[in-house]
């Protein structure tokens, strides 16, 4: 019997906690986005148990990209994964490798997985929009590695949603909720291995759990895994996923009512690795001053989180007052007349930005370069914009704004030269991480 299921997971924007979140003593504020990665899986047991499990993965939106993986066992009875046409996609390969070894499945399967990604993840230039009554996706004429990314975490979304699809094949009567932790832990392992580095993992955590306050796991958990082809790999992986203490925090949050996130895509190509290495170098050479700067940024991060909580509370206990202060923001009344909780958000962001500006000058890492400062300052001056910052590692890629829901940024910036470099992405913050979707919503796109 062929079983078919579908899942989706969101993209991310790290609003507070960039760089600091690499150290587990600091917390970060991560917003999950409405741009989602989708997987539709069909699986059946093969009638001949001696045939190898075959897993086909298709990403039709990217010039019909597809990968065909044959699953075999090595001399230690561990699973090996080989793309039979020599095609590369480390994110898919490592995901299949870890899920199969974790479950140690004994039967043979035929598994087909289709990947779909929402428009926000990639530049839509030279693409064609196809839709059915439920969903719409952009189709590109190039393979996935050739289409410029916007930096919303496509690989984290892909790994998370693919892990979910595969886990659903190997657990009878699979439901998401009880298995979220296993999916998260497996996805972190596969994502780090495919990237060749252990980052903070905030992107995989947001893909799994949605908008969160995040504190990382210790990188040694993943670094200490033995070599892929070793006797010990499978057992150590199972132990790591099931019984090691990970210690990460993923506490669900949402932006206050009436406020929304707007992402502006400025430039293609992320420089995260280079930026992180420059900041680390600066940090280590400049102690204890660098620690003082981090402490100030962390105070700003915590004040940012607290001021959003305060706004959430005000919206709940005094909705009339809350609506009035948002209305004031829409008309950009004199800033001093804004409510103290809105001012606190702005003050917190200023503290974060000014200290990152300092690091930018001192370290040579362009976290908030001058062009981005000008763009942010011009954006913050617009009606309905509460605050703005460079998300994640910063750089020239993108800006993130917190605005009122009424704010029509497209209209306000139309034909304005100051904003000619920005494309406002059509997305919003999303509370949920992985969700189950209906597989019939992914057919007949025209
Ligand atoms: N729709 C997709 N189908 C297949 N593979 C994909 C898809 N989207 C992303 N990938 C894989 O993820 C890789 C891009 O991952 P990468 O980590 O470089 O970017 P990102 O996660 O979008 O950006 P960032 O980490 O800066 O937010 C692609 O080269 C491809 O291997
Ligand atoms: C600099 C860092 O803290 C954030 C990078 O975020 P992004 O990939 O630029 O969205 C690195 C990390 O957390 O892994």
Short mmCIF file of C-alpha atoms and ligand atoms in Angstrom, two decimals:
data_model
loop_
_atom_site.label_atom_id
_atom_site.label_comp_id
_atom_site.label_asym_id
_atom_site.label_seq_id
_atom_site.Cartn_x
_atom_site.Cartn_y
_atom_site.Cartn_z
CA UNK A 1 0.00 0.00 0.00
CA UNK A 2 1.33 3.45 -0.91
CA UNK A 3 1.10 5.95 1.93
CA UNK A 4 1.27 9.67 1.11
CA UNK A 5 1.78 12.52 3.58
CA UNK A 6 2.87 16.15 3.40
CA UNK A 7 4.56 18.58 5.79
CA UNK A 8 5.84 22.14 5.76
CA UNK A 9 8.30 24.14 7.89
CA UNK A 10 8.96 27.90 8.05
CA UNK A 11 11.93 30.12 7.18
CA UNK A 12 13.53 32.39 9.79
CA UNK A 13 14.77 35.84 10.69
CA UNK A 14 17.07 36.27 13.69
CA UNK A 15 15.98 39.63 15.09
CA UNK A 16 18.08 39.72 18.26
CA UNK A 17 21.03 37.60 19.28
CA UNK A 18 23.19 37.48 16.15
CA UNK A 19 26.77 36.28 16.96
CA UNK A 20 26.02 36.13 20.69
CA UNK A 21 23.75 33.10 20.13
CA UNK A 22 26.81 31.10 19.08
CA UNK A 23 27.60 31.05 22.81
CA UNK A 24 25.05 29.15 24.89
CA UNK A 25 25.14 31.76 27.63
CA UNK A 26 23.12 34.17 25.45
CA UNK A 27 19.53 33.94 24.21
CA UNK A 28 18.17 35.00 20.84
CA UNK A 29 14.79 36.13 19.47
CA UNK A 30 13.96 34.25 16.28
CA UNK A 31 10.94 34.90 14.12
CA UNK A 32 9.56 32.11 11.94
CA UNK A 33 8.34 33.32 8.56
CA UNK A 34 5.39 32.53 6.35
CA UNK A 35 7.73 31.41 3.56
CA UNK A 36 7.70 27.66 4.06
CA UNK A 37 9.51 24.63 2.69
CA UNK A 38 7.25 21.68 1.84
CA UNK A 39 7.75 17.94 1.43
CA UNK A 40 5.30 15.44 0.03
CA UNK A 41 6.28 11.84 0.67
CA UNK A 42 4.96 8.60 -0.82
CA UNK A 43 6.27 5.35 0.53
CA UNK A 44 5.63 1.66 0.21
CA UNK A 45 7.35 -1.49 1.33
CA UNK A 46 8.94 -3.34 -1.59
CA UNK A 47 7.64 -6.84 -2.25
CA UNK A 48 11.15 -8.27 -2.58
CA UNK A 49 12.96 -7.65 0.74
CA UNK A 50 16.33 -8.28 -0.95
CA UNK A 51 16.11 -5.18 -3.16
CA UNK A 52 17.75 -2.03 -1.84
CA UNK A 53 15.67 0.82 -0.50
CA UNK A 54 15.51 3.57 -3.15
CA UNK A 55 14.73 7.16 -2.23
CA UNK A 56 13.94 9.62 -5.00
CA UNK A 57 13.85 13.31 -4.15
CA UNK A 58 12.48 15.83 -6.64
CA UNK A 59 12.53 19.59 -6.60
CA UNK A 60 10.60 20.29 -9.78
CA UNK A 61 10.62 24.07 -9.30
CA UNK A 62 14.35 24.15 -9.99
CA UNK A 63 14.60 22.98 -13.57
CA UNK A 64 13.25 19.63 -12.53
CA UNK A 65 16.10 18.88 -10.11
CA UNK A 66 16.04 15.31 -8.90
CA UNK A 67 18.27 12.96 -6.99
CA UNK A 68 18.03 9.15 -6.81
CA UNK A 69 19.57 7.60 -3.69
CA UNK A 70 20.33 3.93 -3.29
CA UNK A 71 20.56 2.73 0.29
CA UNK A 72 23.08 0.00 1.13
CA UNK A 73 24.80 -1.30 4.24
CA UNK A 74 28.54 -1.18 4.97
CA UNK A 75 30.60 -3.86 6.70
CA UNK A 76 29.43 -2.60 10.11
CA UNK A 77 25.76 -2.91 9.18
CA UNK A 78 25.41 0.86 8.99
CA UNK A 79 23.47 2.46 6.14
CA UNK A 80 25.26 4.17 3.28
CA UNK A 81 23.57 6.52 0.85
CA UNK A 82 24.69 6.90 -2.75
CA UNK A 83 23.24 9.20 -5.41
CA UNK A 84 23.28 6.89 -8.42
CA UNK A 85 24.00 9.60 -11.02
CA UNK A 86 26.76 11.25 -9.00
CA UNK A 87 24.63 14.36 -8.31
CA UNK A 88 25.31 16.39 -5.18
CA UNK A 89 22.97 17.75 -2.55
CA UNK A 90 24.68 17.37 0.83
CA UNK A 91 21.61 18.57 2.72
CA UNK A 92 19.43 15.82 1.28
CA UNK A 93 22.15 13.18 1.51
CA UNK A 94 23.00 13.82 5.15
CA UNK A 95 19.30 13.89 6.08
CA UNK A 96 18.66 10.48 4.52
CA UNK A 97 21.85 9.10 6.03
CA UNK A 98 21.00 10.12 9.60
CA UNK A 99 17.31 9.22 9.56
CA UNK A 100 18.01 5.75 8.16
CA UNK A 101 20.82 5.06 10.60
CA UNK A 102 18.78 6.36 13.50
CA UNK A 103 15.86 4.04 12.73
CA UNK A 104 18.03 1.16 11.52
CA UNK A 105 15.15 0.04 9.30
CA UNK A 106 15.24 -3.63 8.34
CA UNK A 107 12.71 -3.70 5.53
CA UNK A 108 13.13 -2.37 1.98
CA UNK A 109 11.14 0.64 0.85
CA UNK A 110 10.45 2.66 -2.23
CA UNK A 111 10.22 6.28 -1.16
CA UNK A 112 9.52 9.33 -3.33
CA UNK A 113 9.71 12.82 -1.91
CA UNK A 114 8.76 16.05 -3.64
CA UNK A 115 10.15 19.31 -2.28
CA UNK A 116 8.41 22.65 -2.83
CA UNK A 117 9.66 26.00 -1.59
CA UNK A 118 7.63 29.17 -1.16
CA UNK A 119 8.57 32.27 -3.11
CA UNK A 120 10.38 34.16 -0.33
CA UNK A 121 13.43 31.89 -0.26
CA UNK A 122 14.76 32.69 -3.73
CA UNK A 123 14.92 35.59 -6.14
CA UNK A 124 11.87 35.41 -8.39
CA UNK A 125 13.67 36.88 -11.37
CA UNK A 126 13.25 34.85 -14.56
CA UNK A 127 10.76 32.51 -12.85
CA UNK A 128 7.22 31.48 -13.74
CA UNK A 129 4.42 31.34 -11.18
CA UNK A 130 2.35 28.15 -11.24
CA UNK A 131 -0.65 27.46 -9.04
CA UNK A 132 -3.58 25.23 -8.20
CA UNK A 133 -6.55 26.09 -5.99
CA UNK A 134 -4.49 25.68 -2.80
CA UNK A 135 -0.90 26.67 -3.35
CA UNK A 136 1.40 28.57 -5.67
CA UNK A 137 5.11 28.22 -6.36
CA UNK A 138 7.69 29.90 -8.58
CA UNK A 139 9.34 27.67 -11.16
CA UNK A 140 12.91 28.49 -12.19
CA UNK A 141 14.86 27.57 -15.31
CA UNK A 142 18.05 26.82 -13.33
CA UNK A 143 19.13 24.17 -10.85
CA UNK A 144 18.71 25.11 -7.16
CA UNK A 145 22.36 26.06 -6.55
CA UNK A 146 22.24 28.62 -9.40
CA UNK A 147 19.16 30.55 -8.25
CA UNK A 148 20.05 33.46 -5.89
CA UNK A 149 18.85 33.01 -2.29
CA UNK A 150 17.34 35.62 0.00
CA UNK A 151 18.81 34.10 3.19
CA UNK A 152 15.62 32.86 4.86
CA UNK A 153 17.16 29.49 5.71
CA UNK A 154 16.17 27.29 2.77
CA UNK A 155 18.61 24.55 3.75
CA UNK A 156 17.37 24.44 7.37
CA UNK A 157 13.76 24.30 6.14
CA UNK A 158 14.65 21.61 3.63
CA UNK A 159 16.47 19.41 6.16
CA UNK A 160 13.71 19.80 8.77
CA UNK A 161 10.84 19.05 6.43
CA UNK A 162 12.67 16.18 4.77
CA UNK A 163 13.54 14.69 8.16
CA UNK A 164 9.87 14.94 9.13
CA UNK A 165 8.76 13.24 5.91
CA UNK A 166 11.18 10.35 6.45
CA UNK A 167 10.44 9.96 10.16
CA UNK A 168 6.75 9.70 9.24
CA UNK A 169 7.60 6.67 7.05
CA UNK A 170 9.27 4.73 9.85
CA UNK A 171 6.89 5.35 12.74
CA UNK A 172 3.51 3.69 12.71
CA UNK A 173 0.62 6.09 13.20
CA UNK A 174 3.03 9.01 13.15
CA UNK A 175 1.90 12.28 14.73
CA UNK A 176 4.03 15.40 14.84
CA UNK A 177 3.82 16.56 18.43
CA UNK A 178 5.42 13.58 20.25
CA UNK A 179 8.27 13.39 17.72
CA UNK A 180 9.21 17.07 17.37
CA UNK A 181 12.29 16.74 19.57
CA UNK A 182 13.60 13.73 17.63
CA UNK A 183 12.98 15.58 14.36
CA UNK A 184 14.74 18.66 15.71
CA UNK A 185 17.77 16.78 17.01
CA UNK A 186 18.17 14.71 13.84
CA UNK A 187 17.78 17.83 11.69
CA UNK A 188 20.44 19.70 13.67
CA UNK A 189 22.89 16.83 13.16
CA UNK A 190 22.23 16.56 9.41
CA UNK A 191 22.25 20.32 8.83
CA UNK A 192 25.56 20.82 10.63
CA UNK A 193 27.17 17.91 8.78
CA UNK A 194 25.96 19.17 5.40
CA UNK A 195 27.17 22.71 6.15
CA UNK A 196 30.50 21.39 7.38
CA UNK A 197 30.22 23.49 10.54
CA UNK A 198 28.24 23.63 13.75
CA UNK A 199 26.41 26.98 13.82
CA UNK A 200 24.02 27.98 16.58
CA UNK A 201 21.18 26.00 14.98
CA UNK A 202 18.60 28.78 15.45
CA UNK A 203 17.38 28.25 11.85
CA UNK A 204 16.61 24.54 12.33
CA UNK A 205 15.01 25.29 15.72
CA UNK A 206 12.72 27.93 14.15
CA UNK A 207 11.88 25.57 11.26
CA UNK A 208 10.85 22.96 13.84
CA UNK A 209 9.24 24.97 16.62
CA UNK A 210 8.23 28.30 14.98
CA UNK A 211 8.92 31.76 16.48
CA UNK A 212 11.02 31.26 19.59
CA UNK A 213 13.41 32.55 22.17
CA UNK A 214 16.33 30.27 21.47
CA UNK A 215 19.40 29.17 23.37
CA UNK A 216 21.74 26.79 21.63
CA UNK A 217 22.92 23.27 22.39
CA UNK A 218 26.60 22.54 23.00
CA UNK A 219 28.43 22.06 19.66
CA UNK A 220 30.38 19.09 21.12
CA UNK A 221 27.20 17.04 21.00
CA UNK A 222 27.53 16.93 17.22
CA UNK A 223 31.30 17.33 16.94
CA UNK A 224 31.83 14.27 19.13
CA UNK A 225 29.98 11.90 16.79
CA UNK A 226 32.37 9.30 15.33
CA UNK A 227 33.26 9.08 11.63
CA UNK A 228 30.34 8.35 9.29
CA UNK A 229 31.64 4.91 8.25
CA UNK A 230 32.69 3.76 11.71
CA UNK A 231 31.30 0.80 13.60
CA UNK A 232 30.06 3.12 16.33
CA UNK A 233 28.21 5.72 14.24
CA UNK A 234 24.72 4.27 14.34
CA UNK A 235 24.73 3.48 18.07
CA UNK A 236 26.25 6.83 19.03
CA UNK A 237 23.76 8.70 16.85
CA UNK A 238 20.83 6.87 18.44
CA UNK A 239 22.21 7.65 21.89
CA UNK A 240 22.74 11.29 20.99
CA UNK A 241 19.21 11.74 19.69
CA UNK A 242 17.40 9.77 22.39
CA UNK A 243 19.28 10.03 25.63
CA UNK A 244 21.87 12.83 25.66
CA UNK A 245 20.92 16.08 27.39
CA UNK A 246 20.80 18.77 24.65
CA UNK A 247 19.95 21.69 26.92
CA UNK A 248 18.68 24.03 24.21
CA UNK A 249 15.82 26.44 24.83
CA UNK A 250 12.98 26.96 22.38
CA UNK A 251 10.25 28.96 24.05
CA UNK A 252 7.44 30.01 21.73
CA UNK A 253 6.86 33.75 21.24
CA UNK A 254 4.84 35.95 18.92
CA UNK A 255 5.16 39.55 17.82
CA UNK A 256 2.65 41.75 19.64
CA UNK A 257 -0.82 42.05 18.14
CA UNK A 258 -1.10 44.67 15.41
CA UNK A 259 2.62 44.56 14.65
CA UNK A 260 4.23 42.69 11.79
CA UNK A 261 7.63 41.89 10.43
CA UNK A 262 8.70 43.18 7.05
CA UNK A 263 11.81 41.82 5.37
CA UNK A 264 13.60 43.83 2.71
CA UNK A 265 15.91 41.93 0.40
CA UNK A 266 18.80 44.14 -0.62
CA UNK A 267 21.57 42.05 -2.06
CA UNK A 268 22.20 38.44 -2.97
CA UNK A 269 24.81 36.25 -1.41
CA UNK A 270 25.42 35.80 2.26
CA UNK A 271 28.85 36.29 3.82
CA UNK A 272 27.99 34.68 7.16
CA UNK A 273 31.09 32.48 7.46
CA UNK A 274 33.50 35.35 6.77
CA UNK A 275 31.65 37.71 9.09
CA UNK A 276 31.57 35.19 11.94
CA UNK A 277 35.28 34.48 11.63
CA UNK A 278 36.17 38.22 11.65
CA UNK A 279 34.00 38.89 14.68
CA UNK A 280 35.49 35.92 16.55
CA UNK A 281 38.98 37.17 15.77
CA UNK A 282 38.14 40.67 16.99
CA UNK A 283 36.45 39.24 20.11
CA UNK A 284 39.39 37.09 21.13
CA UNK A 285 41.97 39.81 20.52
CA UNK A 286 40.08 42.50 22.38
CA UNK A 287 39.06 40.96 25.67
CA UNK A 288 37.91 42.25 28.13
CA UNK A 289 36.53 45.19 26.06
CA UNK A 290 34.83 42.82 23.60
CA UNK A 291 33.04 41.08 26.46
CA UNK A 292 31.79 44.48 27.66
CA UNK A 293 30.42 45.20 24.17
CA UNK A 294 28.73 41.77 24.06
CA UNK A 295 27.28 42.44 27.51
CA UNK A 296 25.78 45.71 26.26
CA UNK A 297 24.36 43.99 23.18
CA UNK A 298 22.92 41.27 25.38
CA UNK A 299 21.29 43.89 27.62
CA UNK A 300 19.77 45.37 24.46
CA UNK A 301 18.58 41.92 23.34
CA UNK A 302 16.97 41.20 26.71
CA UNK A 303 15.35 44.66 26.80
CA UNK A 304 14.03 44.06 23.26
CA UNK A 305 12.45 40.76 24.30
CA UNK A 306 11.04 42.28 27.49
CA UNK A 307 9.57 45.31 25.69
CA UNK A 308 7.78 43.01 23.20
CA UNK A 309 6.42 40.99 26.13
CA UNK A 310 5.24 44.24 27.74
CA UNK A 311 3.45 45.20 24.53
CA UNK A 312 1.77 41.79 24.41
CA UNK A 313 0.62 42.31 27.96
CA UNK A 314 -0.64 45.85 27.32
CA UNK A 315 -2.59 44.59 24.28
CA UNK A 316 -4.27 42.01 26.51
CA UNK A 317 -5.08 44.17 29.54
CA UNK A 318 -5.74 47.55 27.93
CA UNK A 319 -6.68 47.05 24.28
CA UNK A 320 -8.03 50.60 23.84
CA UNK A 321 -4.83 52.22 25.00
CA UNK A 322 -2.85 49.73 22.91
CA UNK A 323 -4.79 50.55 19.74
CA UNK A 324 -4.20 54.26 20.35
CA UNK A 325 -0.46 53.91 20.67
CA UNK A 326 -0.28 51.87 17.46
CA UNK A 327 -2.38 54.51 15.72
CA UNK A 328 0.13 57.13 16.89
CA UNK A 329 2.85 55.08 15.23
CA UNK A 330 0.88 54.95 12.00
CA UNK A 331 0.80 58.73 11.88
CA UNK A 332 4.38 59.04 13.17
CA UNK A 333 3.44 61.53 15.82
CA UNK A 334 6.38 63.14 17.60
CA UNK A 335 8.39 60.22 18.95
CA UNK A 336 8.29 61.60 22.50
CA UNK A 337 4.51 61.31 22.51
CA UNK A 338 4.74 57.58 21.80
CA UNK A 339 4.00 55.24 24.65
CA UNK A 340 6.93 54.18 26.82
CA UNK A 341 6.64 50.53 25.74
CA UNK A 342 7.09 51.48 22.08
CA UNK A 343 9.97 53.74 23.04
CA UNK A 344 11.53 50.83 24.95
CA UNK A 345 11.57 48.70 21.80
CA UNK A 346 13.30 51.51 19.92
CA UNK A 347 15.76 52.14 22.73
CA UNK A 348 16.67 48.45 22.94
CA UNK A 349 17.26 48.21 19.19
CA UNK A 350 19.38 51.37 19.27
CA UNK A 351 21.55 49.83 21.97
CA UNK A 352 22.02 46.67 19.87
CA UNK A 353 22.69 48.58 16.66
CA UNK A 354 25.14 51.10 18.10
CA UNK A 355 27.26 48.34 19.62
CA UNK A 356 27.23 46.32 16.39
CA UNK A 357 28.23 49.53 14.57
CA UNK A 358 31.18 49.72 16.93
CA UNK A 359 32.15 46.10 16.18
CA UNK A 360 31.73 46.82 12.46
CA UNK A 361 34.26 49.68 12.71
CA UNK A 362 36.73 47.80 14.90
CA UNK A 363 36.62 44.29 13.41
CA UNK A 364 36.34 44.95 9.68
CA UNK A 365 33.27 42.67 9.62
CA UNK A 366 30.53 44.61 7.80
CA UNK A 367 27.71 43.73 10.20
CA UNK A 368 25.91 47.03 9.82
CA UNK A 369 27.73 48.86 7.03
CA UNK A 370 26.94 52.56 6.43
CA UNK A 371 24.62 51.90 3.46
CA UNK A 372 22.49 49.67 5.66
CA UNK A 373 22.49 52.28 8.45
CA UNK A 374 21.19 54.89 6.01
CA UNK A 375 18.56 52.49 4.65
CA UNK A 376 17.43 51.55 8.16
CA UNK A 377 17.28 55.16 9.33
CA UNK A 378 15.24 56.12 6.24
CA UNK A 379 12.91 53.16 6.82
CA UNK A 380 12.40 53.92 10.51
CA UNK A 381 11.34 57.46 9.56
CA UNK A 382 8.38 56.09 7.56
CA UNK A 383 4.83 56.05 8.90
CA UNK A 384 3.98 52.84 10.72
CA UNK A 385 7.58 51.67 11.17
CA UNK A 386 8.47 51.02 14.82
CA UNK A 387 12.05 49.90 14.38
CA UNK A 388 14.46 48.11 12.08
CA UNK A 389 17.74 46.22 12.09
CA UNK A 390 19.99 43.97 10.06
CA UNK A 391 18.84 40.39 10.79
CA UNK A 392 21.10 37.41 11.50
CA UNK A 393 24.74 38.01 10.75
CA UNK A 394 23.91 41.37 9.13
CA UNK A 395 25.91 42.43 6.09
CA UNK A 396 24.54 43.81 2.86
CA UNK A 397 21.83 41.15 2.33
CA UNK A 398 18.67 42.28 4.03
CA UNK A 399 16.92 44.51 6.54
CA UNK A 400 14.10 43.60 8.92
CA UNK A 401 11.49 46.11 10.07
CA UNK A 402 8.81 45.87 12.74
CA UNK A 403 5.82 47.86 11.55
CA UNK A 404 2.14 48.21 12.23
CA UNK A 405 -0.16 45.91 10.26
CA UNK A 406 -1.57 48.97 8.51
CA UNK A 407 1.82 50.13 7.26
CA UNK A 408 1.88 49.92 3.45
CA UNK A 409 5.61 49.90 2.87
CA UNK A 410 5.34 49.23 -0.87
CA UNK A 411 3.18 52.30 -1.37
CA UNK A 412 5.22 54.53 0.97
CA UNK A 413 8.50 53.74 -0.75
CA UNK A 414 7.27 53.53 -4.36
CA UNK A 415 9.35 55.67 -6.75
CA UNK A 416 11.51 56.84 -3.82
CA UNK A 417 15.18 56.67 -4.80
CA UNK A 418 16.22 56.06 -1.19
CA UNK A 419 14.62 52.61 -1.39
CA UNK A 420 15.44 51.63 -4.96
CA UNK A 421 17.78 48.82 -3.88
CA UNK A 422 15.19 47.09 -1.68
CA UNK A 423 12.61 44.45 -2.64
CA UNK A 424 10.02 44.07 0.10
CA UNK A 425 9.35 40.36 0.51
CA UNK A 426 5.77 39.23 0.64
CA UNK A 427 5.78 37.42 3.99
CA UNK A 428 4.88 37.75 7.65
CA UNK A 429 5.79 36.26 11.01
CA UNK A 430 4.37 32.85 11.71
CA UNK A 431 3.84 31.22 15.10
CA UNK A 432 4.05 27.61 13.98
CA UNK A 433 6.99 25.43 13.06
CA UNK A 434 6.40 22.14 11.26
CA UNK A 435 2.79 21.47 10.33
CA UNK A 436 1.12 18.60 8.52
CA UNK A 437 -0.31 19.52 5.14
CA UNK A 438 -2.67 17.77 2.77
CA UNK A 439 -0.82 15.85 0.02
CA UNK A 440 -3.57 16.49 -2.52
CA UNK A 441 -2.77 20.22 -2.38
CA UNK A 442 0.46 19.65 -4.28
CA UNK A 443 -0.79 18.38 -7.63
CA UNK A 444 -1.79 19.84 -10.98
CA UNK A 445 0.10 23.13 -10.93
CA UNK A 446 -0.50 25.27 -13.99
N1 LIG B 1 13.99 23.73 -2.81
C1 LIG B 1 15.12 23.08 -2.65
N2 LIG B 1 15.31 21.86 -3.21
C2 LIG B 1 16.46 21.20 -3.04
N3 LIG B 1 17.51 21.66 -2.34
C3 LIG B 1 17.39 22.86 -1.78
C4 LIG B 1 16.20 23.63 -1.89
N4 LIG B 1 16.37 24.78 -1.21
C5 LIG B 1 17.61 24.74 -0.70
N5 LIG B 1 18.24 23.60 -1.02
C6 LIG B 1 19.60 23.19 -0.62
O1 LIG B 1 20.09 24.16 0.29
C7 LIG B 1 21.24 24.83 -0.25
C8 LIG B 1 21.23 26.30 0.17
O2 LIG B 1 21.54 26.34 1.53
P1 LIG B 1 22.31 27.54 2.26
O3 LIG B 1 22.47 27.16 3.68
O4 LIG B 1 23.50 27.91 1.45
O5 LIG B 1 21.28 28.73 2.09
P2 LIG B 1 20.05 29.23 2.93
O6 LIG B 1 19.79 28.22 3.99
O7 LIG B 1 18.90 29.57 2.03
O8 LIG B 1 20.54 30.61 3.43
P3 LIG B 1 20.99 31.15 4.85
O9 LIG B 1 21.64 29.98 5.59
O10 LIG B 1 21.96 32.24 4.50
O11 LIG B 1 19.76 31.64 5.50
C9 LIG B 1 21.10 24.63 -1.76
O12 LIG B 1 22.36 24.70 -2.40
C10 LIG B 1 20.52 23.22 -1.82
O13 LIG B 1 21.51 22.24 -1.63
C1 LIG B 2 25.99 35.03 13.09
C2 LIG B 2 24.93 34.00 13.48
O1 LIG B 2 24.66 34.19 14.88
C3 LIG B 2 23.62 34.24 12.76
C4 LIG B 2 23.64 34.05 11.25
O2 LIG B 2 22.33 34.29 10.76
P1 LIG B 2 21.95 34.37 9.20
O3 LIG B 2 22.43 33.11 8.58
O4 LIG B 2 22.62 35.59 8.69
O5 LIG B 2 20.44 34.50 9.20
C5 LIG B 2 25.48 32.61 13.24
C6 LIG B 2 24.65 31.49 13.87
O6 LIG B 2 23.86 31.76 14.79
O7 LIG B 2 24.83 30.32 13.47
#
